Amino acid sequence: MSGSGGVSASNQSSGGGGASSHLPPPPPPKILLAKPSLVNAAGKLIRAADDESVTLRSRVPSSVGSLNLLSDSWDFHTDRFLPFLTDNTDFTVVGVIGPPGVGKSTIMNELYGFDGTSPGMLPPFAIQSEETRAMAKHCTVGIEPRISAERIILLDTQPVFSPSVLAEIIRPDGTSTISVLSGDSLSAELAHELMSIQLGVFLASVCHIVLVVSEGVHDTNLWRLMLTVDLLKHGLPDPSSPAVPTSQTSSLSSEKENRDKIQEAGQEYTAAQVFVHTKLRDHDLTPHNFVKIKKALTQYFSSSSFSAAKNQNAGKDNQFSSVSLINQGNNPDSLPLDLFLIPYKSKDDFPRVELESYVSALWKLRDQVLSMSGPSFARTVSERDWLKNSAKIWDMVKNSSIISEYGKTLQSSGMFRR
């Protein structure tokens, strides 16, 4: 691929070469390879991940060098990403969610098929550098989309449970600079937690597959988050459903109508969940530990729609129970839900075993995700319509009475992250 500054590359045209008196056909959409660079007054390209101006949302105008689907005001924008999409209906949407520094962007780059050995090419998603990590910053803001040549739409999200995200949205009086729930004034800590829930609900509503990435084997915070997402993601259609409102006005009455319509038509949709635990040591990667973790994961989500959808896709008639779990013995492939363990990557350049295992584990994860038969949307939808309807679903998420009531409960109880 080649392009301006290594940012994007055009698809090869199928027409013949040579001069012609006829008007040339419109150029196909470009394949988005990497994040557009910012340009300073001297015309010098600046990598957005390294520019000091991106440390605070308010310092970066949303109209400059950004393709983020979510703006600094937590609003959805389609105009910048829409030109990269087509009327093609054969595509897959893969999202990722997780805390900072667990390797979300690295995994997404692997799914894209990025070859890091190619000189002069920026990765599709910026990877956290040592300097960024030392300064307690994060690279991804909101939702950053990319699209591969195979028409895989990848959605990288800002980290959840992130001190750097909290630092960006907190005012001196402790309130949030971002209106998370329909203009309600919230504390920054509560708004920060609700933002993570909204991201999870949105991804589960518009993606085919969602990667839930945690660090180590003992961090179950993402498990709890996704169980909360499953409890609150009701009444939201998939991007192809006729229950998606034609306008972005979403009152409580219209929300109830949409929920009733979805329940009547049986259109409740949830993306397939793939749980990934990264940075594991050798003693965590034994087959015995893998079986234990997958059993715990499956039992934790036994009553969720994740396991129900997995069982339905596998053609199982009986709902998952702890009894069936025991009967399945030590065969992890027979258990619902997908789990991947990624080894810790060594920082040296020696051909160590764990480094080879790390690379092969990423390849295995990529092959498995790209070959998955995730849930299908209710109806056939094009890439462009998917994006437009996703914007309406985001509006429904922000105006969800269920999430709003949950937020009020958290606020009155004080049972949220501080």
Coordinates of C-alpha atoms in Angstrom, one line a residue:
M1 CA 0.0 0.0 0.0
S2 CA 1.1 3.6 -0.6
G3 CA -0.5 6.9 0.3
S4 CA 0.1 10.4 1.5
G5 CA 2.4 10.1 4.5
G6 CA 1.5 6.5 4.9
V7 CA -1.9 7.4 6.1
S8 CA -4.2 5.7 3.6
A9 CA -4.0 3.7 0.4
S10 CA -6.5 3.6 -2.5
N11 CA -8.0 0.4 -3.8
Q12 CA -6.8 -0.7 -7.1
S13 CA -9.2 0.3 -9.9
S14 CA -10.6 -2.4 -12.1
G15 CA -10.8 -0.3 -15.2
G16 CA -8.1 -0.3 -18.0
G17 CA -5.3 2.3 -18.2
G18 CA -4.6 4.9 -20.8
A19 CA -6.2 8.2 -21.8
S20 CA -9.9 8.4 -22.6
S21 CA -12.3 11.0 -23.7
H22 CA -14.9 9.6 -21.4
L23 CA -15.2 10.8 -17.8
P24 CA -13.3 8.6 -15.5
P25 CA -15.4 6.5 -13.0
P26 CA -15.6 7.9 -9.5
P27 CA -12.7 6.7 -7.4
P28 CA -13.5 3.9 -4.9
P29 CA -13.3 4.7 -1.2
K30 CA -9.8 4.6 0.3
I31 CA -8.8 1.9 2.7
L32 CA -8.1 3.6 6.0
L33 CA -4.6 2.5 7.1
A34 CA -3.6 4.8 9.9
K35 CA -4.7 7.8 11.9
P36 CA -4.5 11.1 9.9
S37 CA -1.6 13.2 11.0
L38 CA -2.0 16.8 12.3
V39 CA -0.3 19.5 10.4
N40 CA 1.2 22.5 12.1
A41 CA 1.6 26.0 10.8
A42 CA 5.0 25.1 9.2
G43 CA 3.4 22.3 7.2
K44 CA 5.1 19.6 9.3
L45 CA 3.3 16.4 10.0
I46 CA 2.8 15.7 13.7
R47 CA 1.8 12.3 15.0
A48 CA -1.4 12.8 16.9
A49 CA -0.4 10.3 19.6
D50 CA 2.8 12.3 20.4
D51 CA 1.4 15.8 20.2
E52 CA 1.0 17.6 23.5
S53 CA -2.3 19.1 22.3
V54 CA -4.1 15.8 22.5
T55 CA -3.6 15.4 26.2
L56 CA -6.8 17.3 26.8
R57 CA -9.9 16.8 24.7
S58 CA -10.7 20.6 24.7
R59 CA -7.4 21.4 23.0
V60 CA -8.1 19.4 19.9
P61 CA -10.8 20.7 17.6
S62 CA -12.9 17.8 16.5
S63 CA -12.8 18.9 12.9
V64 CA -9.0 18.7 12.6
G65 CA -7.2 15.5 11.7
S66 CA -9.7 13.3 13.5
L67 CA -11.9 10.4 12.4
N68 CA -13.2 9.6 15.8
L69 CA -16.9 8.6 15.9
L70 CA -17.3 10.2 19.3
S71 CA -16.4 13.9 19.8
D72 CA -15.1 15.6 22.9
S73 CA -18.7 16.4 23.8
W74 CA -19.5 12.6 23.7
D75 CA -21.6 13.1 20.5
F76 CA -21.6 10.8 17.5
H77 CA -20.2 11.9 14.1
T78 CA -20.5 10.0 10.9
D79 CA -19.3 12.6 8.3
R80 CA -15.6 11.9 8.6
F81 CA -15.7 8.1 8.4
L82 CA -18.6 7.8 6.0
P83 CA -16.5 8.4 2.8
F84 CA -14.5 5.2 3.6
L85 CA -17.6 3.0 3.6
T86 CA -19.6 1.6 0.6
D87 CA -23.0 0.0 -0.1
N88 CA -21.4 -3.4 0.4
T89 CA -23.4 -5.7 2.7
D90 CA -20.8 -8.3 3.3
F91 CA -18.8 -6.8 6.2
T92 CA -18.0 -7.6 9.8
V93 CA -17.8 -5.2 12.8
V94 CA -15.3 -5.9 15.5
G95 CA -15.1 -3.7 18.6
V96 CA -12.7 -3.8 21.6
I97 CA -13.1 -2.7 25.2
G98 CA -10.7 -2.8 28.2
P99 CA -8.5 -0.8 30.6
P100 CA -5.4 1.1 29.6
G101 CA -2.2 -0.7 28.6
V102 CA -3.7 -4.2 28.1
G103 CA -2.9 -4.3 24.4
K104 CA -6.3 -3.4 22.8
S105 CA -4.7 -1.4 20.0
T106 CA -2.1 -4.1 19.4
I107 CA -4.8 -6.7 19.0
M108 CA -6.8 -4.5 16.6
N109 CA -3.7 -3.9 14.5
E110 CA -3.3 -7.6 14.3
L111 CA -6.9 -8.0 13.2
Y112 CA -6.3 -5.4 10.6
G113 CA -3.4 -7.4 9.2
F114 CA -0.8 -4.6 9.8
D115 CA 2.8 -5.6 9.1
G116 CA 4.9 -3.8 11.6
T117 CA 8.1 -4.8 9.6
S118 CA 7.1 -2.6 6.7
P119 CA 9.3 0.6 6.8
G120 CA 7.7 4.0 7.0
M121 CA 4.2 2.7 7.7
L122 CA 2.2 3.8 10.7
P123 CA 0.0 1.3 12.4
P124 CA -3.8 1.7 12.0
F125 CA -4.1 2.3 15.7
A126 CA -1.6 4.2 17.8
I127 CA 0.2 2.0 20.4
Q128 CA 1.0 3.3 23.8
S129 CA 4.6 4.3 23.9
E130 CA 6.9 4.2 27.0
E131 CA 6.7 8.0 27.2
T132 CA 2.9 7.9 27.0
R133 CA 2.8 5.2 29.7
A134 CA 5.2 7.1 31.9
M135 CA 3.1 10.3 31.7
A136 CA -0.1 8.3 32.5
K137 CA -1.7 9.3 29.2
H138 CA -3.8 7.3 26.8
C139 CA -3.8 7.1 23.0
T140 CA -7.4 6.4 22.0
V141 CA -10.1 9.0 22.5
G142 CA -13.8 8.0 22.2
I143 CA -14.1 5.5 19.4
E144 CA -11.6 5.3 16.6
P145 CA -12.7 3.4 13.5
R146 CA -10.7 1.7 10.7
I147 CA -11.7 -0.5 7.8
S148 CA -9.6 -3.2 6.3
A149 CA -9.3 -4.4 2.7
E150 CA -11.4 -7.4 3.7
R151 CA -14.2 -5.0 4.8
I152 CA -13.7 -5.5 8.5
I153 CA -14.8 -2.4 10.4
L154 CA -12.6 -2.2 13.5
L155 CA -13.7 0.0 16.5
D156 CA -11.0 0.8 19.0
T157 CA -12.2 2.5 22.2
Q158 CA -10.8 4.7 24.8
P159 CA -9.7 2.8 27.9
V160 CA -12.2 2.1 30.7
F161 CA -11.3 2.6 34.4
S162 CA -8.6 5.0 33.2
P163 CA -7.2 7.7 35.5
S164 CA -6.1 9.7 32.5
V165 CA -9.6 9.8 31.1
L166 CA -11.0 10.8 34.5
A167 CA -8.3 13.6 34.7
E168 CA -9.5 15.0 31.3
I169 CA -13.2 15.3 32.3
I170 CA -13.0 16.5 35.9
R171 CA -13.6 20.1 36.8
P172 CA -12.0 21.8 39.9
D173 CA -15.3 21.3 41.7
G174 CA -15.3 17.6 40.9
T175 CA -18.1 17.7 38.3
S176 CA -17.8 16.3 34.8
T177 CA -17.1 18.4 31.8
I178 CA -19.0 15.8 29.6
S179 CA -22.7 15.5 29.6
V180 CA -23.2 11.8 29.8
L181 CA -26.9 11.5 30.6
S182 CA -29.0 14.0 28.7
G183 CA -27.6 17.1 30.3
D184 CA -27.7 15.9 33.9
S185 CA -24.8 17.3 36.0
L186 CA -22.8 14.4 37.5
S187 CA -19.6 14.0 39.4
A188 CA -16.7 13.2 37.3
E189 CA -16.2 9.8 38.9
L190 CA -19.8 8.7 38.2
A191 CA -19.7 10.1 34.7
H192 CA -16.5 8.2 34.1
E193 CA -18.1 4.9 35.1
L194 CA -21.2 5.6 33.1
M195 CA -19.1 6.3 30.0
S196 CA -17.6 2.8 30.3
I197 CA -21.0 1.3 30.5
Q198 CA -22.3 3.3 27.5
L199 CA -19.3 2.2 25.5
G200 CA -20.0 -1.4 26.3
V201 CA -23.7 -1.1 25.6
F202 CA -23.0 0.6 22.3
L203 CA -20.5 -2.0 21.1
A204 CA -22.8 -4.9 22.1
S205 CA -25.5 -3.3 20.0
V206 CA -23.7 -2.4 16.8
C207 CA -20.8 -5.0 16.5
H208 CA -20.8 -8.6 15.4
I209 CA -17.9 -9.4 17.8
V210 CA -16.7 -7.5 20.9
L211 CA -13.2 -8.3 22.4
V212 CA -13.2 -7.9 26.1
V213 CA -9.6 -7.5 27.1
S214 CA -8.2 -7.8 30.7
E215 CA -4.7 -8.0 32.1
G216 CA -3.6 -11.1 34.0
V217 CA -5.8 -13.9 35.3
H218 CA -7.1 -12.2 38.5
D219 CA -8.6 -9.0 37.0
T220 CA -12.3 -9.6 36.6
N221 CA -13.3 -5.9 36.5
L222 CA -14.2 -6.3 32.8
W223 CA -16.3 -9.3 33.6
R224 CA -18.4 -7.2 36.0
L225 CA -18.6 -4.4 33.5
M226 CA -19.9 -6.6 30.7
L227 CA -22.4 -8.3 33.1
T228 CA -23.7 -4.7 33.9
V229 CA -23.8 -4.0 30.2
D230 CA -25.9 -7.2 29.7
L231 CA -28.3 -6.0 32.4
L232 CA -28.7 -2.5 30.9
K233 CA -28.8 -3.3 27.2
H234 CA -32.5 -3.8 26.7
G235 CA -34.8 -2.1 24.2
L236 CA -31.9 -1.3 21.8
P237 CA -32.2 -2.7 18.3
D238 CA -29.4 -3.7 16.0
P239 CA -28.3 -1.3 13.2
S240 CA -30.5 -3.1 10.6
S241 CA -33.7 -3.2 12.7
P242 CA -36.8 -1.2 11.7
A243 CA -37.1 -0.3 15.4
V244 CA -34.2 2.2 14.9
P245 CA -35.9 5.6 15.0
T246 CA -36.0 7.6 11.8
S247 CA -35.0 10.7 13.7
Q248 CA -32.5 11.2 16.5
T249 CA -35.1 12.5 18.9
S250 CA -35.5 9.8 21.5
S251 CA -38.2 10.5 24.2
L252 CA -39.1 8.1 26.9
S253 CA -42.3 7.2 25.1
S254 CA -40.5 6.4 21.9
E255 CA -38.0 4.4 23.8
K256 CA -40.8 2.3 25.3
E257 CA -42.4 1.8 21.9
N258 CA -39.0 0.7 20.5
R259 CA -38.6 -1.8 23.4
D260 CA -42.0 -3.2 22.9
K261 CA -41.5 -3.5 19.2
I262 CA -38.2 -5.3 19.7
Q263 CA -39.7 -7.7 22.2
E264 CA -42.7 -8.5 19.9
A265 CA -40.5 -9.1 16.9
G266 CA -37.8 -11.0 18.9
Q267 CA -35.1 -8.7 17.7
E268 CA -33.1 -8.3 20.9
Y269 CA -29.5 -8.4 19.7
T270 CA -26.2 -8.8 21.4
A271 CA -22.8 -9.1 19.8
A272 CA -20.6 -12.2 20.4
Q273 CA -18.2 -11.7 23.3
V274 CA -14.6 -12.9 23.1
F275 CA -12.8 -12.6 26.4
V276 CA -9.0 -12.0 26.2
H277 CA -6.6 -12.0 29.1
T278 CA -3.1 -10.6 28.2
K279 CA 0.3 -10.3 29.8
L280 CA 0.2 -13.8 31.4
R281 CA 3.2 -15.6 32.8
D282 CA 4.1 -19.2 32.0
H283 CA 2.5 -20.7 35.1
D284 CA -0.8 -19.0 34.1
L285 CA -0.8 -20.7 30.7
T286 CA -1.1 -24.3 31.7
P287 CA -4.0 -26.3 30.2
H288 CA -5.3 -26.9 33.8
N289 CA -5.5 -23.1 34.5
F290 CA -7.1 -22.4 31.1
V291 CA -9.9 -24.9 31.9
K292 CA -10.4 -23.4 35.4
I293 CA -10.6 -19.8 34.0
K294 CA -13.0 -20.8 31.2
K295 CA -15.2 -22.6 33.7
A296 CA -15.3 -19.6 36.0
L297 CA -16.0 -17.3 33.1
T298 CA -18.8 -19.5 31.8
Q299 CA -20.4 -19.9 35.2
Y300 CA -20.1 -16.1 35.9
F301 CA -22.1 -15.4 32.7
S302 CA -24.4 -18.4 32.9
S303 CA -27.6 -16.3 33.2
S304 CA -26.5 -13.7 30.7
S305 CA -27.5 -13.2 27.1
F306 CA -23.9 -13.9 26.1
S307 CA -24.1 -17.5 27.1
A308 CA -27.6 -17.8 25.8
A309 CA -26.6 -16.5 22.4
K310 CA -23.5 -18.8 22.4
N311 CA -25.6 -21.8 23.2
Q312 CA -28.2 -20.9 20.5
N313 CA -25.5 -20.5 17.9
A314 CA -24.1 -23.9 18.9
G315 CA -27.5 -25.5 18.4
K316 CA -28.0 -26.4 22.1
D317 CA -31.5 -26.7 23.3
N318 CA -30.9 -26.7 27.0
Q319 CA -29.9 -23.5 28.8
F320 CA -26.5 -23.6 30.3
S321 CA -26.3 -24.6 34.0
S322 CA -23.7 -25.4 36.5
V323 CA -24.7 -29.0 36.3
S324 CA -24.0 -29.2 32.6
L325 CA -20.7 -27.4 33.3
I326 CA -19.7 -30.2 35.6
N327 CA -20.8 -32.9 33.1
Q328 CA -18.6 -31.3 30.4
G329 CA -15.5 -32.2 32.4
N330 CA -12.2 -30.7 31.3
N331 CA -13.1 -30.1 27.7
P332 CA -12.9 -26.3 27.3
D333 CA -14.1 -26.4 23.7
S334 CA -17.5 -27.6 24.9
L335 CA -18.0 -24.6 27.2
P336 CA -19.9 -21.5 26.1
L337 CA -18.1 -18.2 25.6
D338 CA -14.7 -17.7 23.9
L339 CA -11.6 -17.2 26.0
F340 CA -8.0 -16.4 24.8
L341 CA -4.9 -16.2 27.0
I342 CA -2.1 -14.1 25.6
P343 CA 1.4 -14.5 27.1
Y344 CA 3.6 -11.7 28.3
K345 CA 5.8 -10.2 25.6
S346 CA 9.5 -10.0 26.5
K347 CA 11.1 -6.6 26.0
D348 CA 14.4 -7.9 24.8
D349 CA 15.3 -9.0 21.2
F350 CA 16.4 -12.5 22.0
P351 CA 14.4 -15.4 20.6
R352 CA 12.8 -16.3 23.8
V353 CA 10.0 -18.9 24.1
E354 CA 7.5 -16.5 25.5
L355 CA 8.0 -14.0 22.7
E356 CA 7.3 -16.7 20.1
S357 CA 4.3 -17.8 22.1
Y358 CA 3.1 -14.2 22.2
V359 CA 3.3 -13.9 18.5
S360 CA 1.6 -17.2 17.8
A361 CA -1.1 -16.4 20.3
L362 CA -1.9 -13.2 18.5
W363 CA -2.0 -15.1 15.2
K364 CA -4.3 -17.7 16.7
L365 CA -6.6 -14.9 18.1
R366 CA -6.7 -13.2 14.7
D367 CA -7.5 -16.4 12.9
Q368 CA -10.2 -17.4 15.3
V369 CA -11.9 -13.9 15.4
L370 CA -11.9 -13.6 11.6
S371 CA -13.3 -17.0 11.1
M372 CA -16.1 -16.6 13.8
S373 CA -19.7 -16.9 12.7
G374 CA -21.0 -14.2 15.0
P375 CA -24.6 -13.3 15.3
S376 CA -26.2 -11.7 12.2
F377 CA -28.2 -8.5 12.2
A378 CA -31.9 -9.0 11.7
R379 CA -31.8 -7.7 8.1
T380 CA -29.3 -7.1 5.4
V381 CA -27.7 -3.7 5.8
S382 CA -24.9 -1.8 3.9
E383 CA -21.8 -0.4 5.5
R384 CA -23.1 3.2 5.1
D385 CA -26.5 2.4 6.6
W386 CA -24.8 0.6 9.4
L387 CA -22.9 3.7 10.3
K388 CA -25.9 6.0 10.0
N389 CA -28.1 3.7 12.2
S390 CA -25.3 3.3 14.7
A391 CA -25.4 7.1 15.2
K392 CA -29.1 6.8 16.1
I393 CA -28.4 3.9 18.4
W394 CA -25.8 5.9 20.2
D395 CA -28.4 8.6 20.7
M396 CA -30.7 6.0 22.2
V397 CA -27.9 4.8 24.5
K398 CA -27.3 8.4 25.8
N399 CA -31.0 8.9 26.3
S400 CA -31.7 5.4 27.8
S401 CA -34.0 5.6 30.8
I402 CA -32.6 2.3 32.0
I403 CA -29.0 3.6 32.1
S404 CA -30.2 6.9 33.6
E405 CA -32.0 5.1 36.4
Y406 CA -29.0 3.0 37.0
G407 CA -26.8 6.1 37.2
K408 CA -29.2 7.7 39.7
T409 CA -29.0 4.5 41.8
L410 CA -25.2 4.6 41.8
Q411 CA -25.3 8.3 42.7
S412 CA -27.6 7.9 45.6
S413 CA -25.8 4.8 46.9
G414 CA -22.3 6.0 46.3
M415 CA -21.3 2.6 45.0
F416 CA -19.1 3.6 42.1
R417 CA -15.4 3.9 41.4
R418 CA -13.7 6.8 43.2

